[in-house]
Amino acid sequence: MSKEEIYQILKSNIILILDEVPEEDILIHKSIKELGGNSIDRVEIVTITSEDLNVRIPAEELGSVKNIEDLVNKFYEKVVQ
Amino acid sequence: MKVFVSGMGVFNSIAHNVKQFENSLKTNICGIKSVEYLHDMKVSLPIGMIEKFSLEDSLRESCNQDEFFYKNTLKSIKRSPYVVQTAVIPAIEAWNYAQLNNSDIDMGNVGLIVGGQNISQMYHYEMFQKYREQLEYINPTYALHYMDTDCVGTLSEVFGIKGESFSVGGASATSNVAIIKGYQQIKFGINDICMVASPINHLSPLEVQAFYNLGALGGRKYRNLPKEACRPFDEDHEGFIYGQGIGVLILESEDSVKRRKVHPLVEIIGGSMVLDSNRLSAPSEDGEYLAIKKAIKEAGLMPKDITYVNAHGSSSPKGDDVEAKVIKNIFQDDLSNIHVNSTKSFTGHCLNSAGITEAIATILQMKGDFLHSNLNLHKPIDNDIPFVRNTLEHISVKYGINNSFGFGGINTCLVLKNVV
C-alpha cells in the first residue's frame, strides 16, 4: 500500500467525521484541529482508519503527530512493519 | 408553588406527534405488529415498534422552519445512538408547545430529567457483536454514548439547558418517577421549568428473550394477530407486549407560567412512590394500594373526587388481577364514578416511557373531553369496574390518576388536575 492510498482512506474518514468540511479544504499539511475537528473527532478518525488498514497506533505514539502528513507517515510505518 | 404542565411531545408506534396521538387514541389505532425481533430464533413477536422513519425529515418538520436550530441540532445528534436521536424530536415538539422557543428565560433555572435506565441496550449489543474480536477498534465515542446520561448531555446541548439535570430509573415506573422528581424540583424552587423526557427503551434480543423466558412477555396465543395480543384486563391476557415510545413533558412553576403568559394544560397535584421491599417481579396489592392512597391524599383529595384512572394495565395476568382488586378496593364506594382504561392496549408497554406516554394520553383526554377505549377487552376479568368499552365523547374529567408499577416492587401514582 502506498502513502497516497493511505492518504485517500484517511481523507474519506475525515470527511465522514467532519461532515461540514468541503473536500477541497483538506490539504495534507493541515491538522485535524485546523479543519474544525476536536480531540474526540481526531481519535475517531484515527480509530476508523486503523480498522480500515488493520493496524494499531498506540496512543503514546500520536503525541508527535502534528498534521495529516505526519499521520499518513505514521500509518505507513505501521502498514509496512 | 403550583406545578403545571405547559408542553408535551410524543413519538411512538401510533403517532409522531401529539395531534396524531390524540387521533389514534380516538379512532382505535393499534400500533402493535409482528416483528422478527429475535433474528436468531426466526420467530415473530407482537411488538409496538416504531417504524423506520427519516431522522432529517422528522427533525426538519419539528423545527418549524428554524434552519439555524435544525442545522445545529443535526450536528449534535448526527452520530448519536438511536435512542438519543429519536428523543430529540418530541423534545422539540414539547419545547415549542410550551412556547419556550420564543421565550426569554434564564437557562440556569431550566432543568432536565431523563426518565430511563439501560435505555440503549441494543446499541451495546451491536457494539459487542462488532468489536468482541477486535476490541482496540471500538469507536472512542462509545465512552460517551454508552451512558444513559448521553441523553441528558445531548438534550441540554440542543436546548441550552443549564439547571439541575440528571437521569432516573424506576423500571416500568420510570417516567412517573421522573415526573415526580421534576414536580418536587419545581416545588422546592430548584428550577422554574423542567423538561421531563423518557426515551425509547431500546431492548436488545437478550432482554426480549429473558422476558420471554420469564413468562412475562405475552403474544403467544395471538402471535398471528398482533393487534389482538395486548389485552389489558381481558381474560385472555398473557403478558405484556413490548412497545417503543418517547414522551416529553414540560413542567413549569405557576410563577413562570404567569410571567411568560402561557396557558398551562394540567396541574400536577400529587405523586407517590411506595416500595414493596421486594426485588422480584410480583405485583403487590398492599404496595399499589398505598401508592394510590398516598398520592390522592397528597393531592388533598378523596377517592370520590377522582373520575378517571389511567391504569398500569400491562396485559400481564397477575399484574392486571392485582391492579383490578386494588382499584375496586380504593374506589369501592364510588366505583360508578370512575372510568378506567389502559393506553398500553394501543402502544404496548413502553417500559421506561410507559408512564409519560400514559400521562400525555391522560392530558389529551382531559383537554379533549373524551376517553379512549380499552382495545381487545372482550371478557373483562372484573365486571364491576367501569372499564371504557368504546371511545366516550363529551366526558369532562377534573381529576385523574396515572398508575405505574415496576419490577423490584416499585409502585407509583400521579394525580393530575385539569386546568380550565
Short mmCIF file of C-alpha atoms in Angstrom, two decimals:
data_model
loop_
_atom_site.label_atom_id
_atom_site.label_comp_id
_atom_site.label_asym_id
_atom_site.label_seq_id
_atom_site.Cartn_x
_atom_site.Cartn_y
_atom_site.Cartn_z
CA MET A 1 0.00 0.00 0.00
CA SER A 2 1.34 3.41 -0.95
CA LYS A 3 1.30 6.60 1.11
CA GLU A 4 -1.10 8.09 -1.45
CA GLU A 5 -3.61 5.26 -0.90
CA ILE A 6 -3.34 5.74 2.85
CA TYR A 7 -3.92 9.46 2.39
CA GLN A 8 -7.11 8.79 0.38
CA ILE A 9 -8.51 6.45 3.07
CA LEU A 10 -7.67 8.96 5.78
CA LYS A 11 -9.23 11.77 3.74
CA SER A 12 -12.52 9.88 3.30
CA ASN A 13 -12.68 9.23 7.05
CA ILE A 14 -12.03 12.91 7.77
CA ILE A 15 -14.96 13.76 5.52
CA LEU A 16 -17.08 11.14 7.31
CA ILE A 17 -16.40 12.51 10.79
CA LEU A 18 -16.08 16.23 9.97
CA ASP A 19 -19.05 16.28 7.65
CA GLU A 20 -19.10 20.03 7.17
CA VAL A 21 -15.60 20.21 5.76
CA PRO A 22 -15.54 20.62 1.96
CA GLU A 23 -13.18 18.13 0.31
CA GLU A 24 -11.11 20.89 -1.32
CA ASP A 25 -10.25 22.28 2.14
CA ILE A 26 -8.48 19.08 3.15
CA LEU A 27 -4.77 19.57 2.47
CA ILE A 28 -2.02 17.28 3.66
CA HIS A 29 -0.10 19.93 5.57
CA LYS A 30 -3.17 20.87 7.67
CA SER A 31 -4.05 19.47 11.09
CA ILE A 32 -7.44 18.00 12.02
CA LYS A 33 -7.82 20.85 14.50
CA GLU A 34 -7.38 23.40 11.68
CA LEU A 35 -10.16 21.64 9.78
CA GLY A 36 -12.51 22.18 12.74
CA GLY A 37 -12.13 18.83 14.47
CA ASN A 38 -11.92 18.46 18.25
CA SER A 39 -9.87 15.89 20.16
CA ILE A 40 -12.68 13.31 20.08
CA ASP A 41 -13.02 13.72 16.30
CA ARG A 42 -9.29 13.11 15.97
CA VAL A 43 -9.38 9.89 17.97
CA GLU A 44 -12.40 8.71 16.00
CA ILE A 45 -10.69 9.38 12.67
CA VAL A 46 -7.56 7.53 13.78
CA THR A 47 -9.57 4.57 15.10
CA ILE A 48 -11.68 4.14 11.98
CA THR A 49 -8.60 4.43 9.74
CA SER A 50 -6.70 1.95 11.92
CA GLU A 51 -9.56 -0.50 11.46
CA ASP A 52 -9.59 0.09 7.69
CA LEU A 53 -5.81 -0.54 7.47
CA ASN A 54 -5.80 -3.32 10.08
CA VAL A 55 -3.06 -1.66 12.15
CA ARG A 56 -2.82 -0.24 15.64
CA ILE A 57 -1.24 3.03 16.70
CA PRO A 58 -0.67 3.20 20.46
CA ALA A 59 -1.94 6.46 21.95
CA GLU A 60 1.56 7.45 23.15
CA GLU A 61 2.83 7.47 19.54
CA LEU A 62 0.22 10.03 18.50
CA GLY A 63 1.86 12.78 20.56
CA SER A 64 4.41 13.50 17.83
CA VAL A 65 1.78 13.68 15.07
CA LYS A 66 1.18 17.34 14.24
CA ASN A 67 -0.74 17.24 10.97
CA ILE A 68 -2.30 14.95 8.36
CA GLU A 69 1.04 14.31 6.66
CA ASP A 70 2.54 13.09 9.97
CA LEU A 71 -0.50 10.84 10.39
CA VAL A 72 -0.08 9.36 6.89
CA ASN A 73 3.58 8.67 7.61
CA LYS A 74 2.74 7.06 10.95
CA PHE A 75 0.14 4.77 9.33
CA TYR A 76 2.60 3.91 6.53
CA GLU A 77 5.19 2.96 9.14
CA LYS A 78 2.72 0.51 10.73
CA VAL A 79 1.45 -0.90 7.43
CA VAL A 80 4.94 -1.83 6.17
CA GLN A 81 6.01 -3.38 9.52
CA MET B 1 -45.59 26.58 44.48
CA LYS B 2 -48.02 25.08 41.98
CA VAL B 3 -46.60 22.93 39.20
CA PHE B 4 -48.18 22.85 35.77
CA VAL B 5 -47.62 21.02 32.52
CA SER B 6 -47.12 23.63 29.81
CA GLY B 7 -45.92 21.49 26.93
CA MET B 8 -45.83 17.95 25.61
CA GLY B 9 -44.35 15.89 22.82
CA VAL B 10 -44.76 12.26 21.83
CA PHE B 11 -43.38 9.72 19.34
CA ASN B 12 -44.42 6.07 19.27
CA SER B 13 -45.91 3.31 17.12
CA ILE B 14 -49.21 5.17 16.65
CA ALA B 15 -48.10 8.77 16.43
CA HIS B 16 -45.23 11.05 15.54
CA ASN B 17 -46.71 13.99 17.42
CA VAL B 18 -49.36 14.89 19.95
CA LYS B 19 -52.12 15.60 17.40
CA GLN B 20 -51.64 12.20 15.75
CA PHE B 21 -51.59 10.55 19.16
CA GLU B 22 -54.95 12.08 20.00
CA ASN B 23 -56.44 10.94 16.67
CA SER B 24 -55.09 7.42 17.06
CA LEU B 25 -56.49 7.11 20.57
CA LYS B 26 -59.89 8.38 19.43
CA THR B 27 -60.06 6.07 16.41
CA ASN B 28 -58.71 2.85 17.98
CA ILE B 29 -55.46 2.67 16.00
CA CYS B 30 -53.27 -0.08 17.45
CA GLY B 31 -49.51 0.13 16.87
CA ILE B 32 -48.65 -3.50 17.54
CA LYS B 33 -47.31 -5.57 14.67
CA SER B 34 -45.44 -8.80 14.01
CA VAL B 35 -41.71 -8.21 14.23
CA GLU B 36 -38.80 -10.62 13.91
CA TYR B 37 -37.02 -9.03 16.86
CA LEU B 38 -35.10 -12.18 17.77
CA HIS B 39 -33.36 -12.74 14.46
CA ASP B 40 -31.64 -15.95 15.54
CA MET B 41 -34.89 -17.54 16.57
CA LYS B 42 -36.70 -16.62 13.36
CA VAL B 43 -39.79 -16.11 15.46
CA SER B 44 -42.11 -13.13 15.11
CA LEU B 45 -43.32 -11.38 18.21
CA PRO B 46 -46.05 -8.77 18.54
CA ILE B 47 -44.26 -5.52 19.27
CA GLY B 48 -45.35 -1.89 19.32
CA MET B 49 -42.41 -0.98 17.14
CA ILE B 50 -41.64 2.47 15.79
CA GLU B 51 -41.49 2.08 12.02
CA LYS B 52 -38.41 3.23 10.13
CA PHE B 53 -38.51 6.95 9.51
CA SER B 54 -36.23 9.70 8.21
CA LEU B 55 -34.47 11.48 11.05
CA GLU B 56 -33.74 14.52 8.88
CA ASP B 57 -37.34 14.82 7.67
CA SER B 58 -38.86 14.43 11.13
CA LEU B 59 -36.34 16.82 12.61
CA ARG B 60 -36.96 19.39 9.90
CA GLU B 61 -40.72 19.14 10.48
CA SER B 62 -40.42 19.67 14.23
CA CYS B 63 -38.00 22.58 13.80
CA ASN B 64 -40.71 24.71 12.19
CA GLN B 65 -38.58 26.44 9.55
CA ASP B 66 -35.91 27.41 12.06
CA GLU B 67 -32.97 26.47 9.78
CA PHE B 68 -30.33 27.51 12.29
CA PHE B 69 -31.80 25.35 15.03
CA TYR B 70 -32.20 22.46 12.58
CA LYS B 71 -28.56 22.56 11.46
CA ASN B 72 -27.19 22.86 14.98
CA THR B 73 -29.40 20.07 16.32
CA LEU B 74 -28.46 17.74 13.46
CA LYS B 75 -24.80 18.40 14.19
CA SER B 76 -25.32 17.42 17.84
CA ILE B 77 -27.12 14.15 17.09
CA LYS B 78 -25.79 13.01 13.70
CA ARG B 79 -23.84 10.05 15.09
CA SER B 80 -25.62 9.58 18.40
CA PRO B 81 -27.26 6.26 19.27
CA TYR B 82 -30.82 5.77 18.02
CA VAL B 83 -32.35 6.40 21.45
CA VAL B 84 -30.74 9.84 21.67
CA GLN B 85 -31.56 10.87 18.11
CA THR B 86 -35.20 9.90 18.43
CA ALA B 87 -35.62 11.59 21.84
CA VAL B 88 -34.85 14.97 20.32
CA ILE B 89 -37.88 15.07 18.04
CA PRO B 90 -40.68 15.02 20.64
CA ALA B 91 -38.47 17.14 22.91
CA ILE B 92 -38.58 19.87 20.26
CA GLU B 93 -42.35 19.41 19.96
CA ALA B 94 -42.76 19.85 23.73
CA TRP B 95 -40.38 22.83 23.85
CA ASN B 96 -42.29 24.59 21.07
CA TYR B 97 -45.66 23.59 22.54
CA ALA B 98 -44.68 25.44 25.73
CA GLN B 99 -43.50 28.35 23.53
CA LEU B 100 -40.06 28.13 25.04
CA ASN B 101 -38.57 28.75 21.60
CA ASN B 102 -39.90 32.29 21.82
CA SER B 103 -39.18 32.94 25.45
CA ASP B 104 -36.55 34.92 27.22
CA ILE B 105 -35.71 32.68 30.16
CA ASP B 106 -32.75 32.10 32.43
CA MET B 107 -31.45 28.72 31.26
CA GLY B 108 -29.80 28.29 34.67
CA ASN B 109 -33.31 27.78 36.06
CA VAL B 110 -34.32 25.22 33.43
CA GLY B 111 -33.68 21.59 34.29
CA LEU B 112 -33.91 18.28 32.53
CA ILE B 113 -34.77 14.85 33.87
CA VAL B 114 -34.33 11.90 31.56
CA GLY B 115 -36.53 9.03 32.66
CA GLY B 116 -34.62 5.98 31.61
CA GLN B 117 -32.13 3.36 32.70
CA ASN B 118 -30.35 0.96 30.35
CA ILE B 119 -32.06 2.79 27.52
CA SER B 120 -29.69 1.76 24.75
CA GLN B 121 -29.28 -1.97 25.30
CA MET B 122 -29.49 -2.66 21.54
CA TYR B 123 -26.60 -0.28 20.95
CA HIS B 124 -24.41 -2.14 23.50
CA TYR B 125 -25.41 -5.46 21.97
CA GLU B 126 -24.47 -4.33 18.46
CA MET B 127 -21.16 -2.84 19.62
CA PHE B 128 -20.31 -6.05 21.44
CA GLN B 129 -21.13 -8.16 18.38
CA LYS B 130 -19.00 -5.94 16.15
CA TYR B 131 -15.93 -5.48 18.34
CA ARG B 132 -15.67 -8.58 20.52
CA GLU B 133 -12.79 -9.95 18.42
CA GLN B 134 -11.16 -6.58 17.79
CA LEU B 135 -11.69 -4.53 20.90
CA GLU B 136 -9.00 -1.99 20.02
CA TYR B 137 -11.07 -0.66 17.13
CA ILE B 138 -14.05 0.26 19.22
CA ASN B 139 -15.25 3.76 18.41
CA PRO B 140 -13.96 6.06 21.17
CA THR B 141 -17.28 7.87 21.24
CA TYR B 142 -18.73 4.72 22.81
CA ALA B 143 -17.25 6.06 26.05
CA LEU B 144 -19.74 8.93 25.80
CA HIS B 145 -22.65 7.12 24.21
CA TYR B 146 -22.86 4.08 26.46
CA MET B 147 -24.24 6.10 29.34
CA ASP B 148 -27.91 6.99 29.75
CA THR B 149 -26.69 10.49 30.53
CA ASP B 150 -25.64 10.87 26.87
CA CYS B 151 -29.32 11.75 26.51
CA VAL B 152 -29.06 14.34 29.30
CA GLY B 153 -25.93 15.92 27.79
CA THR B 154 -27.34 15.98 24.27
CA LEU B 155 -30.75 17.42 25.13
CA SER B 156 -29.11 20.03 27.35
CA GLU B 157 -26.84 20.97 24.41
CA VAL B 158 -29.71 21.17 21.92
CA PHE B 159 -31.84 23.43 24.14
CA GLY B 160 -29.17 25.26 26.16
CA ILE B 161 -30.38 23.78 29.45
CA LYS B 162 -28.11 24.58 32.39
CA GLY B 163 -30.15 23.90 35.53
CA GLU B 164 -30.06 20.81 37.75
CA SER B 165 -30.44 17.78 35.47
CA PHE B 166 -29.94 14.02 35.68
CA SER B 167 -31.36 10.65 34.64
CA VAL B 168 -33.56 8.46 36.83
CA GLY B 169 -34.60 4.81 36.90
CA GLY B 170 -37.65 3.02 38.23
CA ALA B 171 -38.10 0.01 35.96
CA SER B 172 -41.57 0.17 34.38
CA ALA B 173 -42.45 3.06 36.67
CA THR B 174 -39.51 5.17 35.47
CA SER B 175 -41.38 8.02 33.85
CA ASN B 176 -43.68 8.53 36.82
CA VAL B 177 -40.54 8.66 38.98
CA ALA B 178 -39.08 11.25 36.59
CA ILE B 179 -42.26 13.34 36.55
CA ILE B 180 -42.49 13.22 40.34
CA LYS B 181 -38.85 14.28 40.68
CA GLY B 182 -39.43 17.18 38.28
CA TYR B 183 -42.54 18.15 40.23
CA GLN B 184 -40.58 18.11 43.50
CA GLN B 185 -37.71 20.06 41.92
CA ILE B 186 -40.02 22.89 40.93
CA LYS B 187 -41.95 22.79 44.21
CA PHE B 188 -38.65 23.13 46.04
CA GLY B 189 -37.68 26.12 43.90
CA ILE B 190 -34.62 24.46 42.34
CA ASN B 191 -35.81 25.09 38.79
CA ASP B 192 -38.64 27.17 37.29
CA ILE B 193 -39.01 24.84 34.33
CA CYS B 194 -38.18 21.17 33.93
CA MET B 195 -38.18 19.10 30.77
CA VAL B 196 -39.02 15.50 31.65
CA ALA B 197 -38.07 13.23 28.78
CA SER B 198 -38.35 9.45 28.56
CA PRO B 199 -36.55 7.99 25.54
CA ILE B 200 -37.19 4.68 23.82
CA ASN B 201 -36.21 1.70 25.91
CA HIS B 202 -34.29 0.06 23.09
CA LEU B 203 -34.17 -3.57 24.16
CA SER B 204 -31.67 -5.99 22.70
CA PRO B 205 -32.58 -9.60 21.88
CA LEU B 206 -31.11 -10.54 25.29
CA GLU B 207 -33.76 -8.66 27.26
CA VAL B 208 -36.62 -9.69 24.99
CA GLN B 209 -35.56 -13.33 25.22
CA ALA B 210 -35.18 -13.06 29.01
CA PHE B 211 -38.65 -11.52 29.39
CA TYR B 212 -39.98 -14.30 27.17
CA ASN B 213 -38.21 -16.98 29.26
CA LEU B 214 -39.51 -15.37 32.44
CA GLY B 215 -43.03 -15.77 31.09
CA ALA B 216 -43.59 -12.03 31.34
CA LEU B 217 -43.90 -11.39 27.62
CA GLY B 218 -47.27 -12.01 26.03
CA GLY B 219 -48.28 -12.69 22.46
CA ARG B 220 -48.08 -16.44 22.28
CA LYS B 221 -51.75 -17.12 21.61
CA TYR B 222 -52.18 -14.08 19.39
CA ARG B 223 -48.83 -14.31 17.62
CA ASN B 224 -50.53 -14.22 14.23
CA LEU B 225 -52.95 -11.50 15.26
CA PRO B 226 -50.57 -8.92 16.73
CA LYS B 227 -53.21 -6.22 17.09
CA GLU B 228 -55.12 -8.52 19.44
CA ALA B 229 -52.13 -9.51 21.53
CA CYS B 230 -52.21 -6.68 24.05
CA ARG B 231 -55.33 -7.28 26.15
CA PRO B 232 -55.19 -5.41 29.48
CA PHE B 233 -57.81 -6.70 31.93
CA ASP B 234 -59.16 -9.26 29.44
CA GLU B 235 -59.45 -12.93 30.42
CA ASP B 236 -57.14 -13.84 27.53
CA HIS B 237 -54.28 -11.63 28.72
CA GLU B 238 -50.93 -13.48 28.62
CA GLY B 239 -48.23 -10.97 29.39
CA PHE B 240 -47.01 -7.56 28.41
CA ILE B 241 -46.30 -6.57 24.83
CA TYR B 242 -43.08 -4.60 24.30
CA GLY B 243 -43.66 -1.14 22.89
CA GLN B 244 -41.32 1.64 21.78
CA GLY B 245 -42.23 5.19 22.64
CA ILE B 246 -40.86 8.56 23.64
CA GLY B 247 -42.69 11.08 25.78
CA VAL B 248 -41.68 14.57 26.84
CA LEU B 249 -43.42 16.93 29.25
CA ILE B 250 -42.53 20.50 30.13
CA LEU B 251 -43.23 21.11 33.82
CA GLU B 252 -43.38 24.71 34.93
CA SER B 253 -43.95 26.72 38.09
CA GLU B 254 -47.04 28.90 38.45
CA ASP B 255 -44.83 32.00 38.63
CA SER B 256 -43.10 31.15 35.38
CA VAL B 257 -46.36 30.35 33.60
CA LYS B 258 -47.77 33.73 34.68
CA ARG B 259 -44.58 35.58 33.77
CA ARG B 260 -44.46 34.04 30.30
CA LYS B 261 -48.24 34.35 29.86
CA VAL B 262 -48.67 30.77 28.60
CA HIS B 263 -51.72 28.56 29.08
CA PRO B 264 -50.98 25.50 31.18
CA LEU B 265 -52.61 22.18 30.30
CA VAL B 266 -52.95 20.47 33.67
CA GLU B 267 -51.64 20.86 37.19
CA ILE B 268 -49.68 18.09 38.90
CA ILE B 269 -51.20 17.93 42.37
CA GLY B 270 -49.85 14.69 43.80
CA GLY B 271 -47.32 11.96 43.23
CA SER B 272 -46.19 8.96 45.25
CA MET B 273 -43.54 6.27 45.22
CA VAL B 274 -44.01 3.28 47.53
CA LEU B 275 -41.79 0.20 47.59
CA ASP B 276 -42.67 -3.37 48.48
CA SER B 277 -39.28 -4.33 49.91
CA ASN B 278 -39.24 -6.99 47.20
CA ARG B 279 -36.65 -7.25 44.41
CA LEU B 280 -38.70 -9.64 42.28
CA SER B 281 -41.38 -9.11 39.65
CA ALA B 282 -44.57 -9.98 41.51
CA PRO B 283 -47.04 -7.12 41.99
CA SER B 284 -48.27 -6.32 45.48
CA GLU B 285 -51.79 -5.35 46.45
CA ASP B 286 -50.55 -3.52 49.55
CA GLY B 287 -47.89 -1.57 47.66
CA GLU B 288 -50.20 -0.48 44.87
CA TYR B 289 -52.98 0.39 47.31
CA LEU B 290 -50.66 2.50 49.45
CA ALA B 291 -49.20 4.31 46.45
CA ILE B 292 -52.59 5.31 45.08
CA LYS B 293 -53.98 6.26 48.51
CA LYS B 294 -50.88 8.33 49.28
CA ALA B 295 -50.96 10.24 46.00
CA ILE B 296 -54.66 11.05 46.30
CA LYS B 297 -54.16 12.21 49.91
CA GLU B 298 -51.19 14.39 48.92
CA ALA B 299 -53.39 16.00 46.29
CA GLY B 300 -55.77 16.98 49.08
CA LEU B 301 -58.49 14.79 47.62
CA MET B 302 -60.63 11.76 48.43
CA PRO B 303 -61.19 8.77 46.12
CA LYS B 304 -64.67 10.11 45.35
CA ASP B 305 -63.08 13.16 43.66
CA ILE B 306 -61.26 11.04 41.07
CA THR B 307 -63.23 10.30 37.90
CA TYR B 308 -60.52 8.81 35.69
CA VAL B 309 -57.91 6.11 36.17
CA ASN B 310 -55.22 5.54 33.56
CA ALA B 311 -54.27 2.08 34.74
CA HIS B 312 -50.87 0.47 34.52
CA GLY B 313 -52.83 -2.31 32.80
CA SER B 314 -49.93 -4.15 31.18
CA SER B 315 -51.87 -7.23 29.99
CA SER B 316 -49.98 -9.37 32.49
CA PRO B 317 -52.40 -11.79 34.20
CA LYS B 318 -51.02 -11.29 37.70
CA GLY B 319 -50.50 -7.56 37.23
CA ASP B 320 -53.98 -6.91 35.87
CA ASP B 321 -55.62 -9.06 38.57
CA VAL B 322 -53.87 -7.27 41.42
CA GLU B 323 -54.47 -3.81 39.99
CA ALA B 324 -58.17 -4.57 39.42
CA LYS B 325 -58.52 -5.67 43.07
CA VAL B 326 -56.76 -2.51 44.26
CA ILE B 327 -58.90 -0.20 42.11
CA LYS B 328 -62.02 -1.90 43.46
CA ASN B 329 -60.76 -1.57 46.99
CA ILE B 330 -59.86 2.11 46.79
CA PHE B 331 -62.93 3.25 44.89
CA GLN B 332 -65.35 0.75 46.42
CA ASP B 333 -67.85 3.39 47.49
CA ASP B 334 -67.57 5.35 44.26
CA LEU B 335 -66.93 2.72 41.60
CA SER B 336 -69.59 4.09 39.27
CA ASN B 337 -67.89 7.48 39.46
CA ILE B 338 -64.72 6.40 37.71
CA HIS B 339 -63.70 5.37 34.20
CA VAL B 340 -60.73 3.08 33.74
CA ASN B 341 -58.63 2.47 30.65
CA SER B 342 -55.14 1.33 29.72
CA THR B 343 -53.23 3.13 26.97
CA LYS B 344 -50.94 0.09 26.68
CA SER B 345 -53.58 -1.66 24.59
CA PHE B 346 -52.71 0.86 21.83
CA THR B 347 -48.95 1.28 22.20
CA GLY B 348 -47.77 -1.79 24.07
CA HIS B 349 -45.72 -1.40 27.25
CA CYS B 350 -43.16 1.30 26.63
CA LEU B 351 -41.27 0.39 29.83
CA ASN B 352 -39.20 3.49 30.72
CA SER B 353 -41.60 5.69 28.79
CA ALA B 354 -44.87 3.99 29.75
CA GLY B 355 -45.77 6.46 32.49
CA ILE B 356 -45.09 9.57 30.46
CA THR B 357 -46.84 8.24 27.35
CA GLU B 358 -49.85 7.50 29.53
CA ALA B 359 -49.65 10.88 31.29
CA ILE B 360 -49.82 12.51 27.85
CA ALA B 361 -52.79 10.28 26.93
CA THR B 362 -54.42 11.38 30.20
CA ILE B 363 -53.82 15.06 29.41
CA LEU B 364 -55.16 14.69 25.85
CA GLN B 365 -58.31 13.02 27.14
CA MET B 366 -58.80 15.68 29.81
CA LYS B 367 -58.32 18.55 27.35
CA GLY B 368 -60.30 16.85 24.56
CA ASP B 369 -63.24 15.74 26.72
CA PHE B 370 -63.00 12.14 25.56
CA LEU B 371 -61.92 8.78 26.94
CA HIS B 372 -60.21 6.19 24.76
CA SER B 373 -61.38 2.61 24.69
CA ASN B 374 -59.65 -0.47 26.07
CA LEU B 375 -58.64 -2.37 22.93
CA ASN B 376 -59.26 -6.13 22.98
CA LEU B 377 -61.32 -6.00 26.16
CA HIS B 378 -63.89 -8.67 25.24
CA LYS B 379 -64.21 -10.59 28.51
CA PRO B 380 -63.17 -8.34 31.43
CA ILE B 381 -61.62 -10.07 34.42
CA ASP B 382 -63.88 -7.95 36.61
CA ASN B 383 -67.39 -6.89 35.69
CA ASP B 384 -67.80 -4.27 38.40
CA ILE B 385 -65.02 -1.97 37.31
CA PRO B 386 -66.24 0.58 34.72
CA PHE B 387 -63.69 -0.11 32.00
CA VAL B 388 -64.19 2.15 28.99
CA ARG B 389 -65.54 -0.20 26.28
CA ASN B 390 -65.88 2.21 23.33
CA THR B 391 -64.49 5.71 22.87
CA LEU B 392 -66.54 8.07 25.03
CA GLU B 393 -67.07 11.65 23.88
CA HIS B 394 -68.25 14.68 25.83
CA ILE B 395 -66.80 13.46 29.09
CA SER B 396 -65.13 16.03 31.30
CA VAL B 397 -62.57 14.93 33.79
CA LYS B 398 -61.37 17.25 36.51
CA TYR B 399 -59.11 14.89 38.49
CA GLY B 400 -57.39 11.83 37.05
CA ILE B 401 -54.72 9.42 38.24
CA ASN B 402 -51.97 7.64 36.33
CA ASN B 403 -50.64 4.35 37.77
CA SER B 404 -47.23 2.85 37.00
CA PHE B 405 -45.76 -0.22 38.70
CA GLY B 406 -42.32 -1.72 38.13
CA PHE B 407 -40.23 -4.81 38.83
CA GLY B 408 -38.39 -4.55 42.11
CA GLY B 409 -41.56 -3.66 43.96
CA ILE B 410 -41.78 -0.08 42.72
CA ASN B 411 -45.27 1.45 42.89
CA THR B 412 -46.10 4.96 41.72
CA CYS B 413 -49.16 7.08 41.17
CA LEU B 414 -49.57 10.56 39.74
CA VAL B 415 -52.59 12.84 40.25
CA LEU B 416 -53.44 15.42 37.60
CA LYS B 417 -55.92 18.27 37.75
CA ASN B 418 -57.45 19.66 34.59
CA VAL B 419 -56.93 23.40 34.12
CA VAL B 420 -59.78 25.30 32.55
#
